[in-house]
Tab-separated table of C-alpha atoms in Angstrom:
chain	number	residue	atom	x	y	z
A	1	MET	CA	31.453	-7.584	20.797
A	2	VAL	CA	28.309	-8.939	23.808
A	3	GLU	CA	26.432	-11.687	23.452
A	4	THR	CA	23.823	-9.655	26.344
A	5	ILE	CA	23.607	-6.806	28.244
A	6	GLU	CA	21.013	-5.858	30.585
A	7	ARG	CA	18.850	-3.098	28.784
A	8	ASP	CA	16.873	-0.394	30.216
A	9	ARG	CA	13.815	0.720	30.708
A	10	ASN	CA	13.508	3.249	27.400
A	11	ASP	CA	15.572	0.667	24.940
A	12	LEU	CA	12.481	-0.741	23.070
A	13	PHE	CA	15.192	-4.194	22.875
A	14	ALA	CA	14.220	-4.188	25.926
A	15	TYR	CA	11.333	-6.043	25.604
A	16	LYS	CA	10.137	-9.724	23.201
A	17	TRP	CA	7.486	-7.650	20.839
A	18	GLY	CA	10.135	-4.284	19.829
A	19	GLU	CA	13.102	-7.363	19.460
A	20	ARG	CA	11.045	-9.671	17.215
A	21	PHE	CA	9.433	-6.298	15.890
A	22	PHE	CA	11.968	-3.893	15.430
A	23	LYS	CA	14.903	-6.496	14.563
A	24	ASN	CA	14.249	-10.136	14.658
A	25	PRO	CA	16.034	-10.854	10.555
A	26	LYS	CA	12.626	-13.487	9.888
A	27	THR	CA	10.688	-10.073	10.491
A	28	LEU	CA	12.346	-7.829	9.059
A	29	PHE	CA	12.137	-9.716	5.616
A	30	ALA	CA	9.504	-10.344	5.748
A	31	VAL	CA	8.548	-7.115	5.731
A	32	ARG	CA	10.647	-6.119	3.814
A	33	SER	CA	9.788	-8.881	0.845
A	34	MET	CA	5.979	-7.879	1.489
A	35	VAL	CA	7.117	-3.555	0.199
A	36	LEU	CA	8.493	-4.955	-2.569
A	37	GLY	CA	5.460	-6.753	-4.542
A	38	VAL	CA	3.431	-3.843	-3.577
A	39	PHE	CA	6.413	-1.371	-4.499
A	40	VAL	CA	7.065	-3.932	-8.025
A	41	TYR	CA	2.482	-5.009	-8.618
A	42	ALA	CA	2.397	-1.040	-8.665
A	43	LEU	CA	4.594	0.076	-11.150
A	44	VAL	CA	2.834	-2.604	-13.424
A	45	TYR	CA	-0.334	-2.015	-12.779
A	46	GLY	CA	0.802	1.599	-13.501
A	47	PHE	CA	1.996	0.193	-17.079
A	48	ILE	CA	-0.798	-2.072	-17.626
A	49	HIS	CA	-2.921	0.645	-16.775
A	50	PRO	CA	-2.202	3.990	-18.300
A	51	GLU	CA	-5.060	5.732	-16.983
A	52	ALA	CA	-6.672	7.628	-13.658
A	53	SER	CA	-9.734	5.743	-14.866
A	54	GLU	CA	-8.643	2.432	-15.268
A	55	ASN	CA	-5.890	2.734	-12.412
A	56	HIS	CA	-6.380	4.258	-8.678
A	57	PHE	CA	-3.168	1.875	-7.453
A	58	THR	CA	-0.807	3.363	-8.462
A	59	THR	CA	-1.171	7.058	-7.090
A	60	ALA	CA	-2.376	6.232	-4.750
A	61	ILE	CA	0.734	4.056	-3.105
A	62	PHE	CA	3.003	6.346	-4.330
A	63	TRP	CA	0.866	9.903	-3.900
A	64	SER	CA	-1.259	9.019	-0.472
A	65	PHE	CA	0.681	6.515	1.163
A	66	PHE	CA	4.516	6.620	0.099
A	67	TRP	CA	4.879	10.038	1.093
A	68	PRO	CA	3.005	10.296	4.239
A	69	PHE	CA	4.001	7.526	5.574
A	70	PHE	CA	7.251	8.312	4.935
A	71	MET	CA	7.808	11.799	6.155
A	72	PHE	CA	4.725	12.471	8.675
A	73	LEU	CA	4.134	9.084	10.486
A	74	SER	CA	8.228	7.315	10.036
A	75	LEU	CA	9.988	10.451	10.782
A	76	PRO	CA	8.439	11.782	13.484
A	77	THR	CA	8.476	8.854	15.348
A	78	LEU	CA	10.159	6.162	14.936
A	79	GLY	CA	12.722	7.234	12.719
A	80	ALA	CA	14.609	6.263	8.896
A	81	TYR	CA	12.736	3.200	9.340
A	82	PHE	CA	11.077	3.623	6.029
A	83	CYS	CA	14.257	3.562	5.003
A	84	SER	CA	15.055	-0.344	6.947
A	85	VAL	CA	12.040	-1.687	4.784
A	86	CYS	CA	12.722	-0.251	1.511
A	87	PRO	CA	12.334	-1.745	-1.416
A	88	LEU	CA	15.639	-0.600	-3.358
A	89	ALA	CA	17.748	-0.800	-0.207
A	90	PHE	CA	16.412	-4.440	-0.023
A	91	VAL	CA	17.353	-5.550	-3.439
A	92	GLY	CA	20.114	-3.499	-3.376
A	93	LYS	CA	21.887	-5.633	-0.305
A	94	LYS	CA	21.801	-9.179	-2.068
A	95	ILE	CA	22.728	-7.526	-5.272
A	96	ILE	CA	26.253	-5.966	-3.623
A	97	LYS	CA	26.695	-9.228	-1.589
A	98	ARG	CA	26.294	-11.172	-4.236
A	99	LYS	CA	28.132	-8.835	-7.213
A	100	GLY	CA	32.242	-9.106	-7.480
A	101	LYS	CA	35.004	-6.507	-7.972
A	102	ALA	CA	32.629	-2.877	-7.410
A	103	PHE	CA	33.948	1.037	-8.110
A	104	LYS	CA	34.814	3.162	-4.328
A	105	MET	CA	31.742	6.017	-5.539
A	106	PRO	CA	33.520	9.135	-6.943
A	107	LYS	CA	34.330	11.565	-4.729
A	108	VAL	CA	32.038	14.102	-6.297
A	109	LEU	CA	29.079	11.856	-6.091
A	110	LYS	CA	29.049	11.569	-2.416
A	111	ASN	CA	28.485	15.487	-2.508
A	112	PRO	CA	24.745	15.360	-0.373
A	113	TYR	CA	23.555	18.518	-2.069
A	114	ILE	CA	22.553	16.238	-4.118
A	115	SER	CA	20.263	14.400	-2.746
A	116	LEU	CA	18.683	17.623	-2.086
A	117	GLY	CA	18.737	18.890	-5.322
A	118	VAL	CA	17.368	16.127	-6.350
A	119	VAL	CA	14.338	15.442	-4.405
A	120	LEU	CA	13.309	18.804	-4.266
A	121	GLY	CA	13.760	19.649	-8.736
A	122	VAL	CA	13.150	16.175	-9.463
A	123	TYR	CA	10.800	15.501	-7.584
A	124	TRP	CA	9.090	18.902	-6.133
A	125	GLY	CA	9.571	20.680	-8.660
A	126	LEU	CA	8.192	18.703	-11.233
A	127	PHE	CA	5.104	17.459	-9.150
A	128	TYR	CA	4.433	21.268	-9.015
A	129	ALA	CA	4.933	22.222	-12.462
A	130	PHE	CA	3.024	19.445	-13.959
A	131	PRO	CA	0.277	17.718	-11.815
A	132	ALA	CA	-1.574	16.503	-14.204
A	133	VAL	CA	1.038	14.700	-15.603
A	134	PHE	CA	1.747	12.796	-12.470
A	135	ALA	CA	-2.199	12.428	-11.357
A	136	LYS	CA	-1.543	9.559	-14.411
A	137	PRO	CA	-0.539	5.999	-13.450
A	138	VAL	CA	2.096	5.117	-15.977
A	139	ALA	CA	3.310	8.267	-15.177
A	140	VAL	CA	4.700	7.800	-11.834
A	141	ALA	CA	5.158	4.648	-13.326
A	142	PHE	CA	7.409	5.653	-15.675
A	143	PHE	CA	9.139	8.244	-12.450
A	144	TYR	CA	10.069	5.834	-9.858
A	145	THR	CA	11.135	2.532	-12.706
A	146	PHE	CA	13.847	5.092	-13.656
A	147	PHE	CA	14.738	5.669	-9.746
A	148	THR	CA	14.611	1.523	-9.293
A	149	LEU	CA	16.899	1.737	-12.216
A	150	LEU	CA	18.951	4.531	-11.421
A	151	ALA	CA	19.469	2.738	-8.331
A	152	PHE	CA	20.862	-0.838	-9.309
A	153	LEU	CA	22.793	0.933	-11.500
A	154	PHE	CA	24.428	2.598	-7.916
A	155	TYR	CA	24.169	-0.872	-6.273
A	156	PHE	CA	26.188	-2.400	-9.735
A	157	LEU	CA	29.544	-0.189	-9.680
A	158	PHE	CA	29.716	1.307	-6.380
A	159	LYS	CA	31.001	0.015	-3.353
A	160	ASP	CA	28.685	-0.353	-0.463
A	161	MET	CA	25.188	1.312	-0.245
A	162	SER	CA	26.596	4.157	-2.448
A	163	TYR	CA	22.935	5.330	-4.085
A	164	CYS	CA	21.032	4.834	-0.313
A	165	ALA	CA	24.030	6.751	1.210
A	166	HIS	CA	24.713	10.226	-1.347
A	167	ILE	CA	21.955	9.874	-4.169
A	168	CYS	CA	18.764	8.349	-3.122
A	169	PRO	CA	16.189	12.146	-2.934
A	170	ILE	CA	15.315	10.986	0.547
A	171	SER	CA	18.207	10.283	2.019
A	172	ALA	CA	19.359	14.414	2.596
A	173	ILE	CA	15.362	14.526	4.218
A	174	ARG	CA	16.430	11.994	6.265
A	175	ASN	CA	19.291	12.747	7.801
A	176	ALA	CA	18.222	15.670	8.505
A	177	PHE	CA	14.508	15.637	9.981
A	178	SER	CA	14.886	12.267	12.011
A	179	ARG	CA	16.571	14.046	14.758
A	180	ILE	CA	12.831	15.309	14.543
A	181	SER	CA	12.269	11.196	16.201
A	182	PHE	CA	11.770	10.951	19.838
A	183	MET	CA	13.289	6.907	18.950
A	184	TRP	CA	17.849	6.841	18.591
A	185	LEU	CA	19.605	3.932	18.009
A	186	GLY	CA	22.927	4.028	20.064
A	187	SER	CA	24.652	1.205	22.097
A	188	TYR	CA	24.985	1.160	25.527
A	189	ARG	CA	28.876	3.366	26.562
A	190	SER	CA	29.563	0.784	29.227
A	191	ALA	CA	29.856	-2.167	26.570
A	192	CYS	CA	31.311	-0.085	23.828
A	193	GLU	CA	34.468	1.538	26.347
A	194	THR	CA	36.448	-2.262	25.817
A	195	CYS	CA	35.058	-3.074	22.758
A	196	THR	CA	38.508	-4.413	20.218
A	197	THR	CA	36.507	-6.414	17.727
A	198	PHE	CA	34.111	-3.315	16.189
A	199	GLU	CA	31.696	-5.367	14.743
A	200	CYS	CA	28.631	-2.954	14.908
A	201	ALA	CA	30.691	-0.839	12.260
A	202	LYS	CA	31.860	-4.207	10.393
A	203	MET	CA	27.843	-4.609	9.705
A	204	CYS	CA	27.461	-1.965	8.438
A	205	GLU	CA	27.246	-1.467	4.900
A	206	PHE	CA	26.966	2.208	4.751
A	207	GLY	CA	30.279	3.023	6.537
A	208	GLN	CA	28.698	4.185	10.113
A	209	SER	CA	30.077	3.740	13.806
A	210	PRO	CA	27.114	3.133	15.438
A	211	PHE	CA	29.311	2.920	18.329
A	212	ASN	CA	29.882	6.662	18.327
A	213	PHE	CA	26.391	7.531	16.996
A	214	ASP	CA	25.480	9.067	21.159
A	215	LYS	CA	28.923	10.705	21.127
A	216	ASN	CA	28.330	12.843	18.175
A	217	ASN	CA	24.788	13.012	18.361
A	218	SER	CA	24.269	12.459	14.698
A	219	MET	CA	23.318	8.622	13.728
A	220	GLY	CA	24.834	10.205	10.168
A	221	ASP	CA	23.717	7.786	7.081
A	222	CYS	CA	22.047	5.220	9.658
A	223	THR	CA	18.938	3.807	7.791
A	224	LEU	CA	17.635	1.357	10.736
A	225	CYS	CA	18.926	-2.260	8.603
A	226	MET	CA	19.693	-3.317	12.623
A	227	ASP	CA	22.466	-5.331	10.957
A	228	CYS	CA	24.435	-3.621	13.414
A	229	ALA	CA	22.122	-4.270	16.698
A	230	ASN	CA	22.057	-8.004	15.244
A	231	ALA	CA	25.757	-8.165	14.945
A	232	CYS	CA	26.340	-6.625	19.193
A	233	ALA	CA	23.395	-6.629	22.021
A	234	ALA	CA	25.287	-3.968	23.205
A	235	ILE	CA	23.513	-1.550	20.066
A	236	SER	CA	19.819	0.091	21.332
A	237	TYR	CA	16.781	1.518	20.548
A	238	LYS	CA	15.551	4.316	22.873
A	239	SER	CA	12.563	5.793	22.995
A	240	LYS	CA	14.826	10.149	24.338
A	241	GLY	CA	11.818	11.759	23.423
A	242	PHE	CA	10.473	14.141	20.234
A	243	GLY	CA	13.413	16.074	19.042
A	244	PHE	CA	16.117	15.781	22.383
A	245	SER	CA	19.332	15.967	19.329
A	246	LEU	CA	18.177	19.489	19.009
A	247	SER	CA	19.014	21.586	21.601
A	248	GLN	CA	21.721	19.620	22.487
A	249	PRO	CA	25.093	20.709	21.066
A	250	ILE	CA	25.748	18.752	17.149
A	251	ARG	CA	29.368	17.761	16.924
A	252	ARG	CA	29.538	16.926	12.815
A	253	ALA	CA	26.813	20.277	11.941
A	254	ARG	CA	26.582	20.305	8.166
A	255	ALA	CA	24.792	22.911	6.478
A	256	VAL	CA	22.989	20.724	4.477
A	257	ASP	CA	20.478	19.856	7.192
A	258	VAL	CA	19.992	23.178	7.624
A	259	TRP	CA	19.213	23.911	4.110
A	260	THR	CA	17.239	20.468	3.720
A	261	TYR	CA	15.067	22.014	6.940
A	262	LEU	CA	14.625	25.951	5.129
A	263	LEU	CA	14.027	25.102	1.374
A	264	LEU	CA	11.998	21.657	3.037
A	265	PHE	CA	9.756	24.755	4.284
A	266	ALA	CA	9.312	26.793	1.694
A	267	PHE	CA	8.384	24.197	-1.200
A	268	MET	CA	5.568	22.631	0.942
A	269	THR	CA	5.137	24.352	4.311
A	270	LEU	CA	4.570	28.086	2.922
A	271	THR	CA	4.039	26.986	-0.600
A	272	MET	CA	0.632	24.901	0.691
A	273	LYS	CA	0.161	27.799	2.837
A	274	LEU	CA	-0.213	30.400	0.346
A	275	THR	CA	-2.130	27.835	-1.990
A	276	THR	CA	-5.257	27.964	0.352
A	277	ASN	CA	-4.752	30.218	2.284
A	278	PHE	CA	-3.757	33.021	-0.170
A	279	ASN	CA	-4.767	31.493	-4.173
A	280	HIS	CA	-7.967	30.784	-3.369
A	281	SER	CA	-9.720	33.409	-0.947
A	282	ASP	CA	-11.372	36.806	-1.838
A	283	PHE	CA	-8.421	39.286	-2.447
A	284	ALA	CA	-6.887	36.682	-4.904
A	285	ALA	CA	-6.752	38.419	-8.140
A	286	TRP	CA	-4.914	40.965	-5.948
A	287	LEU	CA	-1.997	38.788	-5.552
A	288	PRO	CA	1.064	39.918	-7.971
A	289	TRP	CA	1.868	35.656	-8.559
A	290	MET	CA	-1.536	35.263	-9.746
A	291	TRP	CA	-1.880	38.360	-11.955
A	292	ILE	CA	1.357	36.877	-13.949
A	293	SER	CA	-0.064	33.166	-13.952
A	294	ASN	CA	-3.319	34.655	-15.050
A	295	GLY	CA	-1.729	36.055	-17.804
A	296	LEU	CA	0.564	33.817	-18.063
A	297	LYS	CA	-2.777	31.425	-19.097
A	298	GLY	CA	-4.348	33.578	-20.637
A	299	LEU	CA	-1.216	33.910	-22.988
A	300	PHE	CA	-0.039	29.739	-22.759
A	301	PRO	CA	-4.294	28.012	-22.576
A	302	HIS	CA	-2.577	24.712	-24.042
A	303	SER	CA	0.534	24.574	-21.622
A	304	PRO	CA	0.049	21.360	-18.949
A	305	LEU	CA	2.707	23.637	-16.818
A	306	ASN	CA	0.763	24.849	-13.948
A	307	PHE	CA	1.440	28.356	-13.781
A	308	GLU	CA	0.439	29.160	-10.488
A	309	ALA	CA	2.142	26.508	-8.354
A	310	VAL	CA	4.685	27.635	-10.410
A	311	LEU	CA	5.103	30.818	-9.199
A	312	THR	CA	3.559	29.868	-5.547
A	313	LEU	CA	7.048	28.239	-5.280
A	314	LEU	CA	8.261	31.128	-6.445
A	315	VAL	CA	7.689	33.190	-3.670
A	316	SER	CA	7.960	30.962	-1.222
A	317	VAL	CA	11.234	30.330	-1.793
A	318	SER	CA	12.194	33.897	-2.596
A	319	PHE	CA	10.381	35.172	0.313
A	320	THR	CA	12.212	32.326	2.700
A	321	LEU	CA	15.893	32.787	1.864
A	322	TYR	CA	15.431	36.619	1.693
A	323	VAL	CA	13.954	36.259	5.580
A	324	VAL	CA	17.372	34.013	6.971
A	325	TYR	CA	19.289	35.894	4.454
A	326	ILE	CA	18.743	39.255	6.412
A	327	GLY	CA	17.941	36.995	9.618
A	328	PHE	CA	21.212	35.738	10.254
A	329	LYS	CA	23.655	38.762	8.505
A	330	LYS	CA	21.541	40.762	11.130
A	331	ALA	CA	22.878	38.099	13.683
A	332	GLU	CA	25.833	37.695	13.152
A	333	GLU	CA	26.289	41.115	13.537
A	334	LYS	CA	25.162	41.429	17.257
A	335	LEU	CA	26.864	38.702	18.664
A	336	GLY	CA	30.544	38.336	16.578
A	337	ILE	CA	30.456	34.991	15.022
A	338	ASP	CA	30.866	33.854	11.622
A	339	LYS	CA	27.469	33.199	9.705
A	340	LYS	CA	29.152	29.580	8.729
A	341	THR	CA	29.558	28.875	12.051
A	342	LEU	CA	25.888	30.655	12.836
A	343	PHE	CA	24.228	28.658	10.252
A	344	THR	CA	25.452	25.105	11.243
A	345	GLU	CA	24.705	25.406	14.824
A	346	VAL	CA	21.799	27.725	15.068
A	347	GLY	CA	20.472	26.779	12.320
A	348	TYR	CA	18.899	23.451	13.171
A	349	ALA	CA	15.877	24.417	15.284
A	350	TYR	CA	14.325	25.134	12.641
A	351	ALA	CA	13.466	22.051	12.007
A	352	PRO	CA	10.075	21.676	13.000
A	353	LEU	CA	9.232	24.429	10.889
A	354	ALA	CA	9.778	22.302	7.841
A	355	LEU	CA	7.796	18.831	9.157
A	356	VAL	CA	5.716	19.285	12.544
A	357	SER	CA	3.532	22.118	10.564
A	358	SER	CA	3.480	19.259	7.143
A	359	ILE	CA	1.741	17.183	10.189
A	360	GLY	CA	-1.894	19.342	10.048
A	361	VAL	CA	-1.630	19.107	6.522
A	362	ALA	CA	-0.860	15.101	5.761
A	363	PHE	CA	-3.707	15.075	8.802
A	364	THR	CA	-6.332	17.257	7.299
A	365	SER	CA	-5.082	14.673	3.589
A	366	PHE	CA	-5.762	11.159	5.020
A	367	PHE	CA	-9.364	12.445	6.406
A	368	THR	CA	-10.018	14.680	2.437
A	369	ARG	CA	-8.101	12.196	0.678
A	370	TYR	CA	-5.057	9.729	1.296
A	371	PHE	CA	-7.726	7.237	3.051
A	372	HIS	CA	-10.318	6.492	0.408
A	373	ASN	CA	-7.567	6.501	-2.796
A	374	VAL	CA	-5.337	4.170	-0.399
A	375	VAL	CA	-7.872	1.407	0.424
A	376	ASN	CA	-9.735	2.147	-3.307
A	377	GLY	CA	-6.325	1.740	-4.388
A	378	PHE	CA	-6.308	-2.286	-3.495
A	379	ILE	CA	-10.017	-2.340	-3.638
A	380	GLU	CA	-9.524	-2.444	-6.740
A	381	ALA	CA	-5.868	-4.104	-8.058
A	382	PHE	CA	-6.184	-7.371	-5.938
A	383	HIS	CA	-10.329	-7.764	-6.717
A	384	LEU	CA	-11.266	-7.562	-3.063
A	385	PRO	CA	-15.382	-8.001	-2.867
A	386	PHE	CA	-15.939	-4.392	-1.215
A	387	HIS	CA	-17.668	-1.128	-2.662
A	388	PHE	CA	-15.089	1.822	-3.111
A	389	LEU	CA	-14.882	4.494	0.723
A	390	GLU	CA	-16.228	7.593	0.203
A	391	PRO	CA	-13.886	10.548	1.098
A	392	LEU	CA	-14.218	10.521	5.093
A	393	VAL	CA	-14.998	14.314	5.633
A	394	SER	CA	-15.766	16.660	3.053
A	395	GLN	CA	-12.756	20.063	2.963
A	396	ASP	CA	-15.755	22.287	4.852
A	397	THR	CA	-16.100	20.313	7.634
A	398	GLY	CA	-15.549	22.762	11.081
A	399	TRP	CA	-12.766	19.612	13.002
A	400	LEU	CA	-10.784	19.743	10.792
A	401	GLN	CA	-9.706	23.190	11.029
A	402	LEU	CA	-8.008	21.705	14.749
A	403	PHE	CA	-4.880	20.676	13.073
A	404	GLY	CA	-4.100	24.145	12.878
A	405	ILE	CA	-2.227	23.471	16.233
A	406	PHE	CA	0.895	22.107	14.500
A	407	ASP	CA	1.588	25.109	13.431
A	408	PHE	CA	1.884	27.164	16.363
A	409	ILE	CA	3.079	23.970	18.058
A	410	ALA	CA	5.731	24.092	15.360
A	411	VAL	CA	6.360	28.130	15.758
A	412	GLY	CA	6.640	27.416	19.092
A	413	TRP	CA	9.155	25.101	19.064
A	414	THR	CA	11.510	26.520	16.862
A	415	LEU	CA	11.497	29.696	18.800
A	416	LEU	CA	12.334	27.139	21.678
A	417	LEU	CA	15.238	25.677	20.016
A	418	LEU	CA	16.347	28.809	18.542
A	419	SER	CA	16.470	31.225	22.319
A	420	ARG	CA	18.584	27.115	23.380
A	421	ARG	CA	20.541	27.004	20.159
A	422	ILE	CA	21.509	30.725	20.216
A	423	ASP	CA	22.613	29.845	24.381
A	424	LEU	CA	25.069	26.904	22.565
A	425	VAL	CA	27.283	29.171	20.247
A	426	SER	CA	27.351	32.648	22.441
A	427	GLU	CA	28.816	31.787	25.895
A	428	GLY	CA	29.063	34.561	27.429
A	429	LYS	CA	27.560	37.095	25.454
A	430	GLU	CA	25.462	39.643	26.865
A	431	TYR	CA	21.937	39.247	27.364
A	432	ASP	CA	20.764	41.594	25.355
A	433	VAL	CA	22.499	40.903	22.341
A	434	LYS	CA	21.451	37.560	22.611
A	435	ARG	CA	17.964	38.150	22.871
A	436	LEU	CA	18.312	41.074	19.496
A	437	ALA	CA	20.289	38.250	17.426
A	438	PHE	CA	17.348	35.901	18.465
A	439	TRP	CA	14.704	38.251	17.115
A	440	TRP	CA	16.729	38.978	13.947
A	441	LEU	CA	17.273	34.668	13.160
A	442	ALA	CA	12.690	34.284	14.530
A	443	LEU	CA	12.147	36.473	11.675
A	444	LEU	CA	11.415	33.946	9.687
A	445	PRO	CA	9.025	31.158	12.285
A	446	VAL	CA	7.383	34.764	13.400
A	447	SER	CA	7.190	35.902	9.561
A	448	TYR	CA	4.801	32.208	9.296
A	449	LEU	CA	2.456	32.096	12.191
A	450	ILE	CA	0.791	35.932	10.691
A	451	LEU	CA	0.536	34.183	7.489
A	452	CYS	CA	-1.377	31.237	9.561
A	453	LEU	CA	-3.494	34.353	11.467
A	454	LEU	CA	-4.583	36.278	8.355
């Protein structure tokens, strides 16, 4: 442990404002308390005012602020900062420090696919299937109250922050997509080489070793709580460039991260693209999934299930899995590398395709829905003396199409990473062999690019 250290210029902790905002315990406590207050108020407000006609606040907080802020603002820039100020983790740490004997979480519950399954099936799946239900504030309040109670149960039963690390719906997304961030929590090797106390690791409620983050090219389950940074001055929070770790060898590459990229691409990016570009087009009536959807609507006219959204989602997932299977199968044949190694090592290249391509949709939604929803929600819930806002722009505003550039950035970045990561695992292979493998693995981004151009 060291008390002071000379910091690099790209380390935010080298600046008073950076240290004060991202590291200072009092600042973090104030921000976390404020977020907790808004979270609890939004839930209570949802139960008191259950109908959408009388409550814009609850749905605005969880649908128009929470996911856009977490997925499209904080993750690509600051990393897992949202987890740092998460209200459940804030309360969970208090519970863990004050409770008595606790159990060690069973190994079966530490499966990272649980978190991925929850966010895809319970969150996105239900949202697509029953959008009318989750447009009601009371349904949103029940939904998030369930996860709040589940989190508290885990905090009481098990040691450490087991819920946040293994069960929380956003933990799989956090771990996978924080690699795109240009901020990175690490340490100064010169200080760590002579360390014998390892205070940073002792302070971590997640069992992480921050002094190994740089060496492993991975921050693991780090939530940027900054307990380690306050325990030892050798901890750094540096700006290293967008997605810098994706082009380097990853010592602990995980298949679950790659599946997170691919399935979220299918659930979010591709499903939204099919919905906007095809389902509402002049030739929508010719699409097979729209035929089936219209037929099911005729058979079950009063069903709360959104047949169109569910079928579009199934098409997106099926298409993604099929194209990826073919691509990796052919690449394996060309390179002579086993499928597991190829998937876990090269698959990280698909990260931009899943997240960056959705940023354009997020920006469009900000101007057409999110901004006025959130502002109007606060005006209503806190009885502020202002008139409700109208959408900043309409859906058909021409310049909104400029945000489509994120699709091309995502595809281009993915192709560059594919080339780089293929080189990392195929050293000594002939150029023609690597080129063929590259184009097979590029089937998914190229297919998406074609859809964007249609």
